[in-house]
CSV table of C-alpha atoms in Angstrom, one decimal:
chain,number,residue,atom,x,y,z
B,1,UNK,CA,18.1,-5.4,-32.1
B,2,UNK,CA,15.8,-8.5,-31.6
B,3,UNK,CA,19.0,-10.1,-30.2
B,4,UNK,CA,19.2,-7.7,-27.6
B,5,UNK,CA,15.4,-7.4,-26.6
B,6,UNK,CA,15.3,-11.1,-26.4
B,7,UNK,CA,18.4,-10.9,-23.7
B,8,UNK,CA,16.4,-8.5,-22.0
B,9,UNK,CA,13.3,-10.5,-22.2
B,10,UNK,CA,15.4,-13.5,-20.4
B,11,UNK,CA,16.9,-11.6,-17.9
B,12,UNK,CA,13.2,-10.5,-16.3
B,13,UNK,CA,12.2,-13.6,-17.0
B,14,UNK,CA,15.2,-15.0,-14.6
B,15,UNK,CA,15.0,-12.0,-12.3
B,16,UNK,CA,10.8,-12.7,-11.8
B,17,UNK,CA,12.2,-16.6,-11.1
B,18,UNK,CA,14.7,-15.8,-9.1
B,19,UNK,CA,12.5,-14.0,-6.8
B,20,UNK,CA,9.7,-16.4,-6.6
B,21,UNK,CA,12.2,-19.1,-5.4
B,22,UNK,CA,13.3,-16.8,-2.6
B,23,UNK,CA,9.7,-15.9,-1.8
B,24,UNK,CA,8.7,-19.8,-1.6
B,25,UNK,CA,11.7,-20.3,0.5
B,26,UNK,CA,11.2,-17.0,2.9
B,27,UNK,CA,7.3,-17.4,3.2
B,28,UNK,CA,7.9,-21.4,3.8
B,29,UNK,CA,9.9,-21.1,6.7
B,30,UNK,CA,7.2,-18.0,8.2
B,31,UNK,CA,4.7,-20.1,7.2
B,32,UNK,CA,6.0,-23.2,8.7
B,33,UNK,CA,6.7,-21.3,12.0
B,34,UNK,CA,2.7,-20.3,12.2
B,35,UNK,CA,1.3,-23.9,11.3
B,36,UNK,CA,3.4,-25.3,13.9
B,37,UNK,CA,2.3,-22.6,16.4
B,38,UNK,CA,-1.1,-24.2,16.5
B,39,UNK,CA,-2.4,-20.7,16.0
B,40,UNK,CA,-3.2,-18.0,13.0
B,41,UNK,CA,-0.5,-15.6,13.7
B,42,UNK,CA,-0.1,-12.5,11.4
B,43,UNK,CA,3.2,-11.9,10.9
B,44,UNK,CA,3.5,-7.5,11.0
B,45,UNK,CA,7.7,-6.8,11.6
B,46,UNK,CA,10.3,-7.6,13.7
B,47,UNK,CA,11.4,-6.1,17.0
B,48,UNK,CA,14.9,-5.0,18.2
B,49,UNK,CA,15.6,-8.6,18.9
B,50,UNK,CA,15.0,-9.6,15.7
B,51,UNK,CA,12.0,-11.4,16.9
B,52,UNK,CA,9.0,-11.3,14.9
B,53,UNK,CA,6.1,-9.2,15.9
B,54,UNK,CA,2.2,-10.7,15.1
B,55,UNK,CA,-0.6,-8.9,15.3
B,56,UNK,CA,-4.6,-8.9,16.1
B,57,UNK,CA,-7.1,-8.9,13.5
B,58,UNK,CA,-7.7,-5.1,14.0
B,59,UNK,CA,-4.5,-4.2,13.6
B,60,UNK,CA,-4.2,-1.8,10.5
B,61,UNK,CA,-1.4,-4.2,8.7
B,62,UNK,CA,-3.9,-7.5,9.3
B,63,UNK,CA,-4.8,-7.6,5.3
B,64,UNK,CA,-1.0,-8.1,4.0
B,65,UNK,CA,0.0,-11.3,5.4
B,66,UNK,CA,-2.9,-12.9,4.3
B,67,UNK,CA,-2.5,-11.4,0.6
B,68,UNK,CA,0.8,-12.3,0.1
B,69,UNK,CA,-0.4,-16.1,0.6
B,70,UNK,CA,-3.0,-15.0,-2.5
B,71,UNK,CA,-0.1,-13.3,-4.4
B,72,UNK,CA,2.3,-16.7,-3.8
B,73,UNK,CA,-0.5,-18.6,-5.4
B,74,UNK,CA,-1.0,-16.7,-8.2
B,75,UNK,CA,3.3,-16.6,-8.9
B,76,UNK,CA,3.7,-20.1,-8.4
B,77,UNK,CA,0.5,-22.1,-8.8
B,78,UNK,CA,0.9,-24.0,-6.0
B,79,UNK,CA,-2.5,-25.1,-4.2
B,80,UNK,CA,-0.2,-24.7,-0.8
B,81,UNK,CA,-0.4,-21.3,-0.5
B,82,UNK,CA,-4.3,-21.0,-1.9
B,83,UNK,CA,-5.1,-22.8,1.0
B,84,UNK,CA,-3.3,-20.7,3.8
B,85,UNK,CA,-4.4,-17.4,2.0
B,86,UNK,CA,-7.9,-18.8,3.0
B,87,UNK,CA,-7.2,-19.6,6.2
B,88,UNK,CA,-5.5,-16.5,7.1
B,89,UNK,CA,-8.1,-14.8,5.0
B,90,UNK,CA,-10.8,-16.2,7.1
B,91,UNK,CA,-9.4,-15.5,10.6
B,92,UNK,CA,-9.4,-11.9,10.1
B,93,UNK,CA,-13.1,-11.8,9.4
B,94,UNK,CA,-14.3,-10.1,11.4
B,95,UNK,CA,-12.6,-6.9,10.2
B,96,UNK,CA,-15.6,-6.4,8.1
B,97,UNK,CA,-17.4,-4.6,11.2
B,98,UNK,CA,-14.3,-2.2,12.0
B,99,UNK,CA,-15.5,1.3,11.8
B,100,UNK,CA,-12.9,3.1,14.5
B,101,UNK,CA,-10.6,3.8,11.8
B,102,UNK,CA,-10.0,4.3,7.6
B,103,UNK,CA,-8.2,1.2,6.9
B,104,UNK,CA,-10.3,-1.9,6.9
B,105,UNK,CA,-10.0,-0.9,3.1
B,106,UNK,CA,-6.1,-2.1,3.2
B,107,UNK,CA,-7.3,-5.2,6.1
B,108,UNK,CA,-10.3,-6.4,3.9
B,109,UNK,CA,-8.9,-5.4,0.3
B,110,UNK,CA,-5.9,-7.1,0.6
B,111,UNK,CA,-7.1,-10.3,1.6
B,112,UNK,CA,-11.0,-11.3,0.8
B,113,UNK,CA,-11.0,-9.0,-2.2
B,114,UNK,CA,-7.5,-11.1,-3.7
B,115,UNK,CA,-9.4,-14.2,-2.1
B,116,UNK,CA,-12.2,-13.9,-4.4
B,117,UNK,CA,-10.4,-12.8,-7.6
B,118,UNK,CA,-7.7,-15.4,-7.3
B,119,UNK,CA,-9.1,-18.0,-4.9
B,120,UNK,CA,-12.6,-18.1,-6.8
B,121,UNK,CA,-14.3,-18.0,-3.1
B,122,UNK,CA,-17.5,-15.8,-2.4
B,123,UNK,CA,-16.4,-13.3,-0.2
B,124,UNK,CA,-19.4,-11.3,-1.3
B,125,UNK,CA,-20.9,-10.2,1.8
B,126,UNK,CA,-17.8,-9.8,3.6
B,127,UNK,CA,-16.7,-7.1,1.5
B,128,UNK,CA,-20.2,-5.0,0.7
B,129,UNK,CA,-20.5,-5.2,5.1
B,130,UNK,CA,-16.4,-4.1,5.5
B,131,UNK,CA,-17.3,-0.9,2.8
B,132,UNK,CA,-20.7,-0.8,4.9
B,133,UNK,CA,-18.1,0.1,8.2
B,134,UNK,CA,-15.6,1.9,6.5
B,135,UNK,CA,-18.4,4.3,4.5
B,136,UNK,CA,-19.6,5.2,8.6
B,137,UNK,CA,-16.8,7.5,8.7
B,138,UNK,CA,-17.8,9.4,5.6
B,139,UNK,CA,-18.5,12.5,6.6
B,140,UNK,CA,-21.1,14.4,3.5
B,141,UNK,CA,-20.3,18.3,4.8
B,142,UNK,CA,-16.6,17.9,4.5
B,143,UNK,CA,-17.2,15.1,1.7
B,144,UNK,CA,-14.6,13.0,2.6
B,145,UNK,CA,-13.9,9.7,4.9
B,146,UNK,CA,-12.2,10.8,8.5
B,147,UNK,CA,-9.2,7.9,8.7
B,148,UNK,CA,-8.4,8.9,12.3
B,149,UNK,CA,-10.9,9.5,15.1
B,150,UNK,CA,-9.5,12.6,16.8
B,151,UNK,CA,-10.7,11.7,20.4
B,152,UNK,CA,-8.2,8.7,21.0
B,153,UNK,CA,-4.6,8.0,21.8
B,154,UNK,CA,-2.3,10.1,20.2
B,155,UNK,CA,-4.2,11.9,17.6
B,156,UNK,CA,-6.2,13.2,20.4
B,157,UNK,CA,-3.3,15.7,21.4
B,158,UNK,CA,-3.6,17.2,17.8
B,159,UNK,CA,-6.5,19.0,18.1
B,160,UNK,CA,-7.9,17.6,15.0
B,161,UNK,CA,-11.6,17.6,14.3
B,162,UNK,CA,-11.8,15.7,11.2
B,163,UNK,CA,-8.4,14.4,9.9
B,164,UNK,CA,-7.6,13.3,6.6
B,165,UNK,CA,-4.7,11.2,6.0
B,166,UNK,CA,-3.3,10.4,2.3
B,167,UNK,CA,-3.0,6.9,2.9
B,168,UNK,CA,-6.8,6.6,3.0
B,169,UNK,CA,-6.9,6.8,-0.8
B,170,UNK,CA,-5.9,3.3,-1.0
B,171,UNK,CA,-8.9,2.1,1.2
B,172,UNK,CA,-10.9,3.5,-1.9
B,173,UNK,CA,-10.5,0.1,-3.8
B,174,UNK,CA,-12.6,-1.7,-1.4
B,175,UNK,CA,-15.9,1.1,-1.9
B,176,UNK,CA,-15.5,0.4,-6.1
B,177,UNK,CA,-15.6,-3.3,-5.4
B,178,UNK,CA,-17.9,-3.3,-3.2
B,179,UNK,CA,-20.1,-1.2,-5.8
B,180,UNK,CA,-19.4,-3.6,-8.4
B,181,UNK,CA,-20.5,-6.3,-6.3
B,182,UNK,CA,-23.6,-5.0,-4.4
B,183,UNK,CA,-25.1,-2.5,-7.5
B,184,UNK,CA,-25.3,-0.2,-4.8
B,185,UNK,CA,-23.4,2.9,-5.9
B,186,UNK,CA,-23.0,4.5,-2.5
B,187,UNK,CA,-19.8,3.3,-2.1
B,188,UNK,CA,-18.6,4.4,-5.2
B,189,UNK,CA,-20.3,7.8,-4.5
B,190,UNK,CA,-18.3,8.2,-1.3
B,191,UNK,CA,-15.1,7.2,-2.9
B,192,UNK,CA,-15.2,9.8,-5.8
B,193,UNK,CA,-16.2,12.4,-3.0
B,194,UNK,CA,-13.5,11.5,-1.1
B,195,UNK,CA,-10.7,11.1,-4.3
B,196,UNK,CA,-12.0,14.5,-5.8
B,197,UNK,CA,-11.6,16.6,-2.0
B,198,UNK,CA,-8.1,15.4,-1.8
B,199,UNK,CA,-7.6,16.2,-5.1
B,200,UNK,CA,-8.7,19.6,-4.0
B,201,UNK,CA,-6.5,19.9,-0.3
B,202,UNK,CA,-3.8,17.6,-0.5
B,203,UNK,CA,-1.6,18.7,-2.7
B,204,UNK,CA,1.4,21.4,-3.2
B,205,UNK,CA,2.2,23.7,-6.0
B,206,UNK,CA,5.1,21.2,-6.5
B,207,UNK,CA,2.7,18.2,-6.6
B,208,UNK,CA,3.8,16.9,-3.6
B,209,UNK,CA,1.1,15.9,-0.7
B,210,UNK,CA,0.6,16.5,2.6
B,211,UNK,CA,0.2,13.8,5.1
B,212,UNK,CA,-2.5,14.9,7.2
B,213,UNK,CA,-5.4,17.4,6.1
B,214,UNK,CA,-7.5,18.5,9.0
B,215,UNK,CA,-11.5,19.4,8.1
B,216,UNK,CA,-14.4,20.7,10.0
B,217,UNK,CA,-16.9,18.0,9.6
B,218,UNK,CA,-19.7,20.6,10.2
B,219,UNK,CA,-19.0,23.0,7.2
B,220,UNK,CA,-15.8,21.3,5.3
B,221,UNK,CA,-13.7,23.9,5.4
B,222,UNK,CA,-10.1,22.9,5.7
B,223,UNK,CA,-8.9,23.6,9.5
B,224,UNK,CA,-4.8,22.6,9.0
B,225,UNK,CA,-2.7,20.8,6.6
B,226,UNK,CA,-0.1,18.9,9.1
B,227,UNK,CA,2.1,15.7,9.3
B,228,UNK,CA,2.2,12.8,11.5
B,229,UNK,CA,4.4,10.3,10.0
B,230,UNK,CA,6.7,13.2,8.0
B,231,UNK,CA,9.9,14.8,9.0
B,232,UNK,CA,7.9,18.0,8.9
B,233,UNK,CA,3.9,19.2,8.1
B,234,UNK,CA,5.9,21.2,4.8
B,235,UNK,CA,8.3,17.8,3.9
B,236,UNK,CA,7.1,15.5,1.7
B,237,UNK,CA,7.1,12.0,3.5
B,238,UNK,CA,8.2,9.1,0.9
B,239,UNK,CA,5.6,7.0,1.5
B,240,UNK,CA,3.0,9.3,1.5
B,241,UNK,CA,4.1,10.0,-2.0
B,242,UNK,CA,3.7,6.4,-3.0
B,243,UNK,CA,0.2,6.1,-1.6
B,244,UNK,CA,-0.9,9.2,-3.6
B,245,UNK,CA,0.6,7.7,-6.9
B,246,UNK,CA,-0.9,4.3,-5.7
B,247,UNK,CA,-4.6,6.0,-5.2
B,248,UNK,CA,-4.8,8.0,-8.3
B,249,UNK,CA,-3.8,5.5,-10.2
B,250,UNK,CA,-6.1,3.2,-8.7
B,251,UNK,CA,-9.3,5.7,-9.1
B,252,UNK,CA,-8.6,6.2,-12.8
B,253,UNK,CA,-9.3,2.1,-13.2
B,254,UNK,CA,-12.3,3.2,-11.9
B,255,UNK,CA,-13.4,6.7,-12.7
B,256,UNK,CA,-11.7,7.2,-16.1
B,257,UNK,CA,-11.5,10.9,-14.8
B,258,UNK,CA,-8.6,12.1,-16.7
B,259,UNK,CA,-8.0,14.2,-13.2
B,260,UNK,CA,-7.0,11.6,-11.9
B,261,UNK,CA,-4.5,10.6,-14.2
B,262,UNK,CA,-3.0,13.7,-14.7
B,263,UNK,CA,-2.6,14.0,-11.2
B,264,UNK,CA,-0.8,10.4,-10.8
B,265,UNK,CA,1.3,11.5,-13.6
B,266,UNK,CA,2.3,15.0,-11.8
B,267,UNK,CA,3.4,13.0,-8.3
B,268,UNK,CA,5.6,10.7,-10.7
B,269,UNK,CA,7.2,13.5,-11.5
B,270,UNK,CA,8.1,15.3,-8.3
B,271,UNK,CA,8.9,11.7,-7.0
B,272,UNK,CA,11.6,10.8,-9.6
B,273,UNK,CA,12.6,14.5,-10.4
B,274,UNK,CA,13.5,15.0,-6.8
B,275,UNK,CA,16.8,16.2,-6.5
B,276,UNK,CA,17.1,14.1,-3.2
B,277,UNK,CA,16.0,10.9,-4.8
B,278,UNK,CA,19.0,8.2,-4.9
B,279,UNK,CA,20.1,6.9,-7.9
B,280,UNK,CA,18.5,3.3,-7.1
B,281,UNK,CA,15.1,4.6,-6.6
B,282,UNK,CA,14.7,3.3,-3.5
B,283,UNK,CA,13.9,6.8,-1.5
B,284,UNK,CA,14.8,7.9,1.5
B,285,UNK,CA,11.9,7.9,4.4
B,286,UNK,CA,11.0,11.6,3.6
B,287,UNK,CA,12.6,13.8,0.8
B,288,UNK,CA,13.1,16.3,2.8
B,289,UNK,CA,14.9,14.6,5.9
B,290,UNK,CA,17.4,17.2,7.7
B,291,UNK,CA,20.5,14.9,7.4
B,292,UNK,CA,20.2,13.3,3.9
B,293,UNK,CA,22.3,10.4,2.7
B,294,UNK,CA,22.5,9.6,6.2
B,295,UNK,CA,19.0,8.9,6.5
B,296,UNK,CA,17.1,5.2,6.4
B,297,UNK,CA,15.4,4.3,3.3
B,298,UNK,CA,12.0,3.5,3.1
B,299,UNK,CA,11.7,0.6,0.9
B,300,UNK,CA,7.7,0.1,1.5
B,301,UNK,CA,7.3,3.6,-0.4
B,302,UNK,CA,9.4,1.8,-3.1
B,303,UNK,CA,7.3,-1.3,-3.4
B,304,UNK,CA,4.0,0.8,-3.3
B,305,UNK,CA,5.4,3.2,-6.1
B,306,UNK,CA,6.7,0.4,-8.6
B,307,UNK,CA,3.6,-2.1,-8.3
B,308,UNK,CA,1.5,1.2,-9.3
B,309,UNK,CA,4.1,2.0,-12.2
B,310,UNK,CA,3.4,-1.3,-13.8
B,311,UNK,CA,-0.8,-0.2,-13.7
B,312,UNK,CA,-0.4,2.9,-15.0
B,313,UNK,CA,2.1,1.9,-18.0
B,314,UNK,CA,-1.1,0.1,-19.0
B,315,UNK,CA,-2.7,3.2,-19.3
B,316,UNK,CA,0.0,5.4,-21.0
B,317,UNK,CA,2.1,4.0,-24.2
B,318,UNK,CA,5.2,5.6,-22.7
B,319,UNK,CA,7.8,2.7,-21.9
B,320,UNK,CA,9.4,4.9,-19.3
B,321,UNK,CA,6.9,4.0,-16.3
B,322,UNK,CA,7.9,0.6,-17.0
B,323,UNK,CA,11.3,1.0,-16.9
B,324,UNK,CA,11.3,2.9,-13.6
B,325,UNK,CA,9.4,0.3,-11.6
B,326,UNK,CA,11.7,-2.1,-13.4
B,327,UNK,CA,14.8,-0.3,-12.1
B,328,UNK,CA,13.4,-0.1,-8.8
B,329,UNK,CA,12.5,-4.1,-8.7
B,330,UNK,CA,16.2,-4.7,-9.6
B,331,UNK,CA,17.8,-2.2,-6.9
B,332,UNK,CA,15.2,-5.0,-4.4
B,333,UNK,CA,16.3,-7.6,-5.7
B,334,UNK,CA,19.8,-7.0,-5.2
B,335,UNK,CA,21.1,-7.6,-1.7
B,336,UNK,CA,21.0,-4.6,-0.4
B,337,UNK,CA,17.4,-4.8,0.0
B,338,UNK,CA,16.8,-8.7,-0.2
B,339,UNK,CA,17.6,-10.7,2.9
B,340,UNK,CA,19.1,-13.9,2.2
B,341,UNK,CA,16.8,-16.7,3.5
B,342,UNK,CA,16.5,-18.1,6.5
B,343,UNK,CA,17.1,-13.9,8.7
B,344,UNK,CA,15.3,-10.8,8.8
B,345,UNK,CA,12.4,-12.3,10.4
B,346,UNK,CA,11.1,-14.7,7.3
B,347,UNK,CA,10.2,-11.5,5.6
B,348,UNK,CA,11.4,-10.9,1.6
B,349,UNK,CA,12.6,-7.6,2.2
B,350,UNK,CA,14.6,-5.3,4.3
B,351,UNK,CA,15.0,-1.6,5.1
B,352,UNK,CA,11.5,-0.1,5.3
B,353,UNK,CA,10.7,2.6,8.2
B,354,UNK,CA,7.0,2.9,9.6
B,355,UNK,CA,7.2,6.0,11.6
B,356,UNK,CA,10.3,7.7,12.8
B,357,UNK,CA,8.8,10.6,14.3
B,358,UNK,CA,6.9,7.4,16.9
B,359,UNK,CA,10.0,5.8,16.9
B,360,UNK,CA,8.4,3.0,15.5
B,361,UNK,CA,9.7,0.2,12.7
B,362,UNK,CA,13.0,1.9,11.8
B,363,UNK,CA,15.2,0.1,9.5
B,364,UNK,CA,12.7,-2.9,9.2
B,365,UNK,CA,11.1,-5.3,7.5
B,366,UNK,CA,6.8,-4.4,7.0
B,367,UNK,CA,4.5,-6.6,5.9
B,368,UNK,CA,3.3,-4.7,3.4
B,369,UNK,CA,7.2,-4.0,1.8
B,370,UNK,CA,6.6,-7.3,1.1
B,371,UNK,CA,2.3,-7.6,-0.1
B,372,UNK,CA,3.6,-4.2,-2.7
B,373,UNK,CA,6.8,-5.9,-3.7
B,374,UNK,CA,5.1,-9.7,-4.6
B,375,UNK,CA,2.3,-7.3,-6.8
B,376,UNK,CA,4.6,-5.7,-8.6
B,377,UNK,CA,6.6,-8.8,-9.6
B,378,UNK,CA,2.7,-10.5,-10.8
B,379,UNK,CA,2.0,-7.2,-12.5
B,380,UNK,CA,5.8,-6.7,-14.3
B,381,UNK,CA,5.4,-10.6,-15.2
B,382,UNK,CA,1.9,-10.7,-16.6
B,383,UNK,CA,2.9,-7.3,-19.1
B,384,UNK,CA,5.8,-8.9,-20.3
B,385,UNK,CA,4.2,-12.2,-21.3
């Protein structure tokens, strides 16, 4: 038996190497392609060319590239990448003041939050100001933080007062921190509110979420439950899935509400007890898509769901959560989902979709694919020292 746990043992061991090489070689040549551009560029996706697509600093995806620079340090130890993770840290500063949507949580978490735990940089009042924006859009009737402003672009045609999207759990990292940081427990205050009301509206009898949940900011009471990003408002969009398990999770590091945990533990198992689920874990872009197989994955849900397997197997003494995101890191690392070096736009990873129903980032590489998939491998590496 110890024979057999030791091969095991070695073969993550190689499989967390093998992947760190291909990361340093990947992220060299991005990386090498930015420093010569005599710019910050912030590498997002590619287009139907194949060419790579960079983004502003207010672009919802800003925080990723940036983190991943943190995330190379911490896997390899190499002062190269701790010095462009505070560069491209630094040029997206100014995110801190955002307050037209939910995600400068995601822009300013992802990079100066990682900058300051692994970097050892003061990033201090960067953070406490970017949960100063982002808790503007708390709204106390409804008790929860409006992601979306309903008066602009798109969302505008929905004829949403006060919408509620399920990704804006994750942007509730940044309001603990910045409580932890500041003493000032507002922004912890708003992020319970807001964890606790999509507790309450977000969720199926099957555990499932919705993507969008529409409030009236004046007296709270639940207007629609819709999707944007979905195949349809009753589907259950993959990666809406994995930010759910990702934000429960998350809270209970927090909040030791056992809520919270239950409820992480409920979408793990609508997730991997779907019928529709493939047999390498990687899911398709919503689990309810009309013409399932023949339907693109959506690796970034996959990435998002294992990193917040490893956190929650700290959690739980079941070895089963640990050996799911472990399956699904070896499906990624396979290459069916890993591009060889040197193509798919300098990113690790291949096959995400960001939103088919805007016809936008199908069958792609994302950013944060990548940022979720480079977490995992530091969190799968640091439990099984």
């Amino acid at each position: 038996m110890s024979g057999c746990k030791t091969k095991t043992l070695n073969q993550d061991v190689g499989l967390i190497a093998d992947n760190i090489a291909n990361a340093v070689s990947q992220y060299s040549l991005q990386t090498d392609v930015i420093e010569h551009s005599g710019g910050i560029l912030n590498p997002r996706t590619i287009d139907d060319k194949g060419e790579v697509i960079y983004v502003p600093f207010d672009d919802w995806t800003s925080g990723f590239f940036p983190g991943s620079m943190w995330y190379m340090y911490q896997l390899t130890g190499d002062k190269k990448w701790k010095t462009l993770g505070q560069k491209y840290t630094e040029a997206i500063d100014s995110v801190q003041y955002l307050t037209w949507h939910h995600d400068v949580g995601f822009m300013a978490g992802c990079s100066f939050l990682n900058g300051m735990r692994l970097g050892d940089i003061d990033y201090t009042p960067i953070v406490v100001q970017a949960a100063r924006s982002l808790a503007t859009r708390f709204r106390p009737e409804a008790g929860v933080i409006q992601s979306w402003d309903s008066d602009k672009g798109w969302q505008a045609k929905r004829g949403w007062k006060c919408p509620v999207i399920i990704d804006n759990m994750m942007n509730l990292e940044l309001l603990f921190e910045a409580t932890r940081l500041s003493g000032d427990s507002t922004y912890y205050n708003i992020a319970v509110s807001h964890a606790d009301k999509t507790l309450e509206n977000h969720f199926r009898a099957d555990n499932s979420c919705y993507h969008v949940v529409d409030y009236d900011p004046e007296t709270g009471a639940v207007r629609g439950k819709q999707t944007a990003q979905g195949y349809a408002d009753e589907s259950s969009w993959a990666r809406g899935q994995a930010w759910a398990f990702y934000g429960y999770t998350m809270c209970y590091r927090y909040k030791h509400n056992p809520a919270y945990l239950d409820q992480a533990l409920k979408i793990y198992n609508f997730i991997f007890t779907n019928k529709n689920l493939p047999a390498d874990l990687i899911p398709y872009w919503d689990f309810d898509a009309l013409n399932i197989p023949n339907e693109p994955r959506d690796v970034s849900a996959a990435t998002v769901t294992a990193s917040a397997l490893y956190e929650l197997h700290t959690y739980l003494s079941d070895a089963k959560y640990k050996e799911t995101a472990d399956k699904i890191i070896e499906s990624l690392s396979t290459p069916a989902y890993r591009a060889p070096v040197g193509t798919n736009g300098n990113f690790i990873l291949m096959h995400s979709v960001g939103s088919i129903p805007h016809g936008a980032e199908i069958d792609a590489p994302l950013n944060y694919a990548d940022y979720y998939f480079l977490e995992a491998l530091i969190r799968k590496r640091d439990l099984e020292k």
